[in-house]
Amino acid sequence: MFKVGEYYEEDAKIVAGYLKDAGFKVDIRGMVLAMTDYSASLQGKLSLVKEKTEIHKREEYLSALKNALEKGADAETFEDLFLEEVVPGWKENLAKFRLINEGEAKGDEESQDSLAKSWAECIVAVDFAQKVIDLNEIEFGSPVGDHLDDPLISIPVGTDYPDMDDPLIVNRMDVDLVKKYEITIDEFSASFFDEIDDEFKDEFGDEFLRIRSLGLIMRHLMDVAEKGKMDIEDFAELCDIEFGERWRMSIDGSEVAEEIARSLEKNGMLKMKGNSIKWKG
């Protein structure tokens, strides 16, 4: 079987539907996958973290956080009050950004970049502020007091941080278990790639190119193979093809020649016996 890809349920149904409509033999198998994400951060008192890295922007976020809390922010109003301090007019910027992304408004490249950066800063700022609130056990509605004079803060660092053994470094691994669906097709089915709907080619371009590559090998084998007997080594050589002139394409299926041969056998094209292949017809 040839693996087309792994998808969440909705996309799996769409992909399988397109392929079945084109005459493919499709198999769908559910599986549980572990999605892992590693991250590291400098975590400690503001005064200590400040000695390790530049935090000017974070100090601005802390000031905005303090102002929002002093204005009486609660769980529902905090984000609005905080972001208005950090990025004045952020709601209008977000609305414009969404309209452009959805194709309902136009904007030049410079304005799109500006809106994207504004939205990215909102995400970073809220994440930082929420961690400060959690680390310092700040409760909405309670006096801020000296909680933000030298608070505990957390700043993400990359794997290239020069001192990953620093005592302020906190490493984290997040593992999410998700269900996906693996879609496979019979190798011989790939020769029907011309029957696949154009919408599939547009929406799932990478999948189509992979299917087409295998399909071209299948067609090549049926076109050039001499009827009669051959050994698996000669068959494998036929599974390595190259074509095109100004735009050349190379497809090497020699390592999976036996699997390709067995698919052709299942579909009545040849007979395998040991290391020998006999074409029918």
Tab-separated table of C-alpha atoms in Angstrom:
chain	number	residue	atom	x	y	z
A	1	MET	CA	0.000	0.000	0.000
A	2	PHE	CA	1.093	3.569	-0.715
A	3	LYS	CA	0.729	6.151	2.052
A	4	VAL	CA	-0.997	9.336	0.897
A	5	GLY	CA	-0.824	11.100	4.262
A	6	GLU	CA	-2.129	11.516	7.810
A	7	TYR	CA	-5.107	13.777	8.482
A	8	TYR	CA	-7.597	14.868	11.083
A	9	GLU	CA	-11.030	13.338	10.557
A	10	GLU	CA	-12.598	16.047	8.391
A	11	ASP	CA	-9.689	16.275	5.955
A	12	ALA	CA	-9.400	12.478	5.879
A	13	LYS	CA	-13.002	12.223	4.674
A	14	ILE	CA	-12.357	14.849	1.979
A	15	VAL	CA	-9.155	13.213	0.691
A	16	ALA	CA	-10.666	9.718	0.708
A	17	GLY	CA	-13.770	10.988	-1.093
A	18	TYR	CA	-11.778	12.536	-3.932
A	19	LEU	CA	-9.687	9.395	-4.396
A	20	LYS	CA	-12.634	6.998	-4.281
A	21	ASP	CA	-14.469	9.113	-6.856
A	22	ALA	CA	-11.423	8.741	-9.125
A	23	GLY	CA	-11.544	4.937	-8.856
A	24	PHE	CA	-8.810	4.424	-6.272
A	25	LYS	CA	-8.750	1.559	-3.798
A	26	VAL	CA	-8.553	3.503	-0.537
A	27	ASP	CA	-7.859	2.294	2.985
A	28	ILE	CA	-8.430	4.505	6.054
A	29	ARG	CA	-6.913	3.597	9.412
A	30	GLY	CA	-7.335	5.555	12.630
A	31	MET	CA	-4.304	5.994	14.879
A	32	VAL	CA	-3.279	7.831	18.026
A	33	LEU	CA	-0.244	10.085	17.619
A	34	ALA	CA	1.884	11.865	20.199
A	35	MET	CA	2.624	15.467	19.206
A	36	THR	CA	5.593	16.782	21.176
A	37	ASP	CA	6.774	20.330	21.657
A	38	TYR	CA	9.943	21.343	23.485
A	39	SER	CA	10.488	24.812	24.897
A	40	ALA	CA	12.865	26.550	27.278
A	41	SER	CA	12.687	29.832	29.138
A	42	LEU	CA	14.585	32.066	31.505
A	43	GLN	CA	12.495	32.205	34.654
A	44	GLY	CA	13.233	34.200	37.772
A	45	LYS	CA	13.070	37.614	39.387
A	46	LEU	CA	13.044	40.537	36.950
A	47	SER	CA	16.303	41.847	38.412
A	48	LEU	CA	18.056	38.504	37.787
A	49	VAL	CA	16.674	37.858	34.303
A	50	LYS	CA	17.654	41.396	33.356
A	51	GLU	CA	21.291	40.455	33.918
A	52	LYS	CA	21.004	37.591	31.426
A	53	THR	CA	19.182	39.113	28.472
A	54	GLU	CA	17.674	42.319	27.084
A	55	ILE	CA	14.162	42.814	28.468
A	56	HIS	CA	13.265	46.388	27.521
A	57	LYS	CA	10.109	45.275	25.697
A	58	ARG	CA	9.042	43.086	28.617
A	59	GLU	CA	9.441	46.022	30.978
A	60	GLU	CA	6.990	47.917	28.768
A	61	TYR	CA	4.585	44.978	29.041
A	62	LEU	CA	4.967	45.008	32.839
A	63	SER	CA	4.104	48.696	32.922
A	64	ALA	CA	1.038	48.019	30.763
A	65	LEU	CA	0.066	45.135	33.038
A	66	LYS	CA	0.304	47.332	36.114
A	67	ASN	CA	-1.789	50.076	34.476
A	68	ALA	CA	-4.467	47.584	33.438
A	69	LEU	CA	-4.688	46.144	36.946
A	70	GLU	CA	-4.848	49.602	38.506
A	71	LYS	CA	-7.773	50.394	36.192
A	72	GLY	CA	-9.667	47.536	37.817
A	73	ALA	CA	-9.218	44.869	35.142
A	74	ASP	CA	-10.953	41.568	35.835
A	75	ALA	CA	-10.819	38.226	34.037
A	76	GLU	CA	-13.198	39.455	31.318
A	77	THR	CA	-11.789	42.936	30.705
A	78	PHE	CA	-8.086	42.321	31.302
A	79	GLU	CA	-7.080	41.479	27.733
A	80	ASP	CA	-8.814	44.543	26.270
A	81	LEU	CA	-7.369	46.951	28.844
A	82	PHE	CA	-3.895	45.420	28.697
A	83	LEU	CA	-3.614	45.339	24.901
A	84	GLU	CA	-4.895	48.891	24.569
A	85	GLU	CA	-1.914	49.886	26.710
A	86	VAL	CA	0.534	47.802	24.649
A	87	VAL	CA	-0.801	48.339	21.115
A	88	PRO	CA	-3.228	51.282	20.985
A	89	GLY	CA	-5.915	50.588	18.392
A	90	TRP	CA	-5.222	46.848	18.444
A	91	LYS	CA	-8.867	45.899	17.838
A	92	GLU	CA	-9.040	47.961	14.647
A	93	ASN	CA	-5.714	46.495	13.490
A	94	LEU	CA	-6.931	42.958	14.138
A	95	ALA	CA	-10.170	43.591	12.236
A	96	LYS	CA	-8.214	44.919	9.223
A	97	PHE	CA	-5.787	41.996	9.387
A	98	ARG	CA	-8.619	39.448	9.314
A	99	LEU	CA	-10.408	41.181	6.443
A	100	ILE	CA	-7.234	41.170	4.341
A	101	ASN	CA	-6.529	37.507	5.143
A	102	GLU	CA	-10.082	36.555	4.195
A	103	GLY	CA	-9.828	38.495	0.946
A	104	GLU	CA	-12.538	40.968	1.919
A	105	ALA	CA	-10.173	43.941	1.940
A	106	LYS	CA	-7.021	44.966	0.118
A	107	GLY	CA	-3.728	46.175	1.502
A	108	ASP	CA	-0.226	46.666	0.173
A	109	GLU	CA	2.607	44.433	1.364
A	110	GLU	CA	3.920	47.035	3.796
A	111	SER	CA	0.572	47.521	5.539
A	112	GLN	CA	-0.010	43.756	5.692
A	113	ASP	CA	3.385	43.249	7.326
A	114	SER	CA	2.652	46.032	9.808
A	115	LEU	CA	-0.706	44.518	10.763
A	116	ALA	CA	0.817	41.039	11.062
A	117	LYS	CA	3.575	42.332	13.358
A	118	SER	CA	0.990	44.173	15.450
A	119	TRP	CA	-1.055	41.002	15.876
A	120	ALA	CA	2.070	38.963	16.675
A	121	GLU	CA	3.032	41.454	19.385
A	122	CYS	CA	-0.433	41.133	20.909
A	123	ILE	CA	0.035	37.361	21.195
A	124	VAL	CA	3.510	37.667	22.744
A	125	ALA	CA	2.426	40.394	25.171
A	126	VAL	CA	-0.664	38.540	26.437
A	127	ASP	CA	1.330	35.330	26.898
A	128	PHE	CA	3.992	37.189	28.898
A	129	ALA	CA	1.427	39.005	31.061
A	130	GLN	CA	-0.522	35.831	31.800
A	131	LYS	CA	2.644	34.083	32.957
A	132	VAL	CA	3.500	37.031	35.226
A	133	ILE	CA	0.014	36.847	36.742
A	134	ASP	CA	0.323	33.088	37.309
A	135	LEU	CA	3.905	33.095	38.615
A	136	ASN	CA	3.210	35.902	41.078
A	137	GLU	CA	-0.235	34.625	42.102
A	138	ILE	CA	-1.857	37.944	41.259
A	139	GLU	CA	-5.632	37.983	41.711
A	140	PHE	CA	-7.907	40.345	39.817
A	141	GLY	CA	-9.578	42.823	42.130
A	142	SER	CA	-6.865	42.584	44.786
A	143	PRO	CA	-4.383	45.424	45.425
A	144	VAL	CA	-1.277	45.107	43.256
A	145	GLY	CA	0.951	46.351	46.056
A	146	ASP	CA	4.596	45.548	45.449
A	147	HIS	CA	3.863	42.396	43.419
A	148	LEU	CA	5.217	43.995	40.243
A	149	ASP	CA	8.213	45.831	41.712
A	150	ASP	CA	10.522	42.861	41.075
A	151	PRO	CA	8.188	40.126	39.884
A	152	LEU	CA	8.914	36.622	38.716
A	153	ILE	CA	8.952	36.636	34.925
A	154	SER	CA	9.437	34.058	32.185
A	155	ILE	CA	11.044	34.770	28.806
A	156	PRO	CA	11.294	32.099	26.059
A	157	VAL	CA	14.764	31.305	24.747
A	158	GLY	CA	15.826	29.323	21.704
A	159	THR	CA	17.937	26.184	21.632
A	160	ASP	CA	20.867	28.384	20.607
A	161	TYR	CA	20.849	30.207	23.951
A	162	PRO	CA	24.542	30.331	24.989
A	163	ASP	CA	24.109	28.862	28.482
A	164	MET	CA	21.421	26.201	28.671
A	165	ASP	CA	22.833	25.129	32.058
A	166	ASP	CA	22.004	28.511	33.581
A	167	PRO	CA	20.110	27.956	36.875
A	168	LEU	CA	17.342	30.249	35.605
A	169	ILE	CA	16.660	28.000	32.601
A	170	VAL	CA	13.391	26.057	32.820
A	171	ASN	CA	12.879	23.311	30.237
A	172	ARG	CA	9.435	22.100	29.245
A	173	MET	CA	8.113	19.267	27.111
A	174	ASP	CA	4.438	19.278	26.087
A	175	VAL	CA	2.925	16.078	24.707
A	176	ASP	CA	-0.523	16.077	23.120
A	177	LEU	CA	-2.185	12.798	22.141
A	178	VAL	CA	-4.292	13.257	19.032
A	179	LYS	CA	-6.251	11.001	16.718
A	180	LYS	CA	-5.454	11.102	13.042
A	181	TYR	CA	-6.335	8.946	10.075
A	182	GLU	CA	-3.783	7.377	7.762
A	183	ILE	CA	-4.911	7.108	4.156
A	184	THR	CA	-3.274	4.558	1.875
A	185	ILE	CA	-4.014	3.451	-1.670
A	186	ASP	CA	-3.208	0.352	-3.663
A	187	GLU	CA	-0.060	1.139	-5.657
A	188	PHE	CA	-1.692	0.206	-8.959
A	189	SER	CA	-4.475	2.740	-8.298
A	190	ALA	CA	-1.937	5.546	-8.681
A	191	SER	CA	-2.041	5.016	-12.454
A	192	PHE	CA	-5.507	6.630	-12.379
A	193	PHE	CA	-4.069	10.003	-11.321
A	194	ASP	CA	-5.548	11.717	-14.393
A	195	GLU	CA	-9.018	10.912	-13.047
A	196	ILE	CA	-8.523	12.932	-9.852
A	197	ASP	CA	-10.644	16.085	-9.634
A	198	ASP	CA	-8.829	19.368	-10.278
A	199	GLU	CA	-10.020	20.695	-6.912
A	200	PHE	CA	-7.987	17.966	-5.196
A	201	LYS	CA	-4.912	18.999	-7.174
A	202	ASP	CA	-5.354	22.581	-5.982
A	203	GLU	CA	-6.162	21.799	-2.352
A	204	PHE	CA	-3.827	18.846	-1.855
A	205	GLY	CA	-1.036	19.596	-4.300
A	206	ASP	CA	1.724	17.686	-2.497
A	207	GLU	CA	-0.409	14.560	-2.227
A	208	PHE	CA	-1.270	14.732	-5.918
A	209	LEU	CA	2.397	15.026	-6.913
A	210	ARG	CA	3.288	11.962	-4.830
A	211	ILE	CA	0.429	9.928	-6.280
A	212	ARG	CA	1.302	11.065	-9.809
A	213	SER	CA	4.947	10.066	-9.314
A	214	LEU	CA	3.977	6.501	-8.433
A	215	GLY	CA	1.375	6.489	-11.192
A	216	LEU	CA	3.976	7.453	-13.788
A	217	ILE	CA	6.131	4.486	-12.747
A	218	MET	CA	3.122	2.184	-13.080
A	219	ARG	CA	2.318	3.480	-16.555
A	220	HIS	CA	5.970	3.286	-17.582
A	221	LEU	CA	6.148	-0.361	-16.518
A	222	MET	CA	3.053	-1.302	-18.485
A	223	ASP	CA	4.303	0.584	-21.552
A	224	VAL	CA	7.917	-0.590	-21.785
A	225	ALA	CA	8.090	-3.950	-20.051
A	226	GLU	CA	8.699	-6.800	-22.476
A	227	LYS	CA	6.115	-9.495	-22.157
A	228	GLY	CA	7.535	-12.712	-20.840
A	229	LYS	CA	9.899	-13.355	-17.954
A	230	MET	CA	12.386	-11.132	-16.144
A	231	ASP	CA	14.064	-11.203	-12.762
A	232	ILE	CA	13.317	-8.733	-9.974
A	233	GLU	CA	16.617	-6.896	-10.548
A	234	ASP	CA	15.673	-6.051	-14.144
A	235	PHE	CA	12.205	-5.080	-12.969
A	236	ALA	CA	13.732	-2.760	-10.351
A	237	GLU	CA	15.751	-0.988	-13.054
A	238	LEU	CA	12.494	-0.249	-14.882
A	239	CYS	CA	11.170	1.394	-11.695
A	240	ASP	CA	13.832	4.128	-11.943
A	241	ILE	CA	12.661	6.653	-14.533
A	242	GLU	CA	13.529	10.126	-15.736
A	243	PHE	CA	11.700	12.231	-18.281
A	244	GLY	CA	11.155	15.757	-19.517
A	245	GLU	CA	13.361	18.166	-21.426
A	246	ARG	CA	13.653	21.688	-20.055
A	247	TRP	CA	11.908	20.595	-16.842
A	248	ARG	CA	13.219	17.146	-15.941
A	249	MET	CA	11.775	14.828	-13.344
A	250	SER	CA	13.450	11.792	-11.790
A	251	ILE	CA	11.452	9.135	-9.942
A	252	ASP	CA	13.334	6.269	-8.326
A	253	GLY	CA	11.124	3.406	-7.198
A	254	SER	CA	13.790	0.704	-7.416
A	255	GLU	CA	13.916	0.138	-3.647
A	256	VAL	CA	10.193	-0.665	-3.554
A	257	ALA	CA	10.174	-2.683	-6.773
A	258	GLU	CA	8.896	-5.806	-5.019
A	259	GLU	CA	5.918	-3.941	-3.513
A	260	ILE	CA	5.120	-2.450	-6.923
A	261	ALA	CA	5.327	-5.901	-8.515
A	262	ARG	CA	2.983	-7.400	-5.921
A	263	SER	CA	0.431	-4.661	-6.571
A	264	LEU	CA	0.606	-5.376	-10.308
A	265	GLU	CA	0.201	-9.077	-9.515
A	266	LYS	CA	-2.932	-8.412	-7.428
A	267	ASN	CA	-4.362	-6.540	-10.392
A	268	GLY	CA	-3.664	-9.367	-12.842
A	269	MET	CA	-0.789	-7.748	-14.741
A	270	LEU	CA	1.946	-10.264	-13.898
A	271	LYS	CA	2.820	-13.349	-11.876
A	272	MET	CA	5.604	-13.513	-9.291
A	273	LYS	CA	7.448	-16.680	-8.355
A	274	GLY	CA	10.515	-16.357	-6.178
A	275	ASN	CA	12.877	-13.914	-7.885
A	276	SER	CA	11.127	-14.267	-11.212
A	277	ILE	CA	8.398	-12.142	-12.789
A	278	LYS	CA	6.232	-13.235	-15.699
A	279	TRP	CA	4.121	-10.620	-17.448
A	280	LYS	CA	0.665	-11.646	-18.612
A	281	GLY	CA	-0.869	-10.775	-21.927
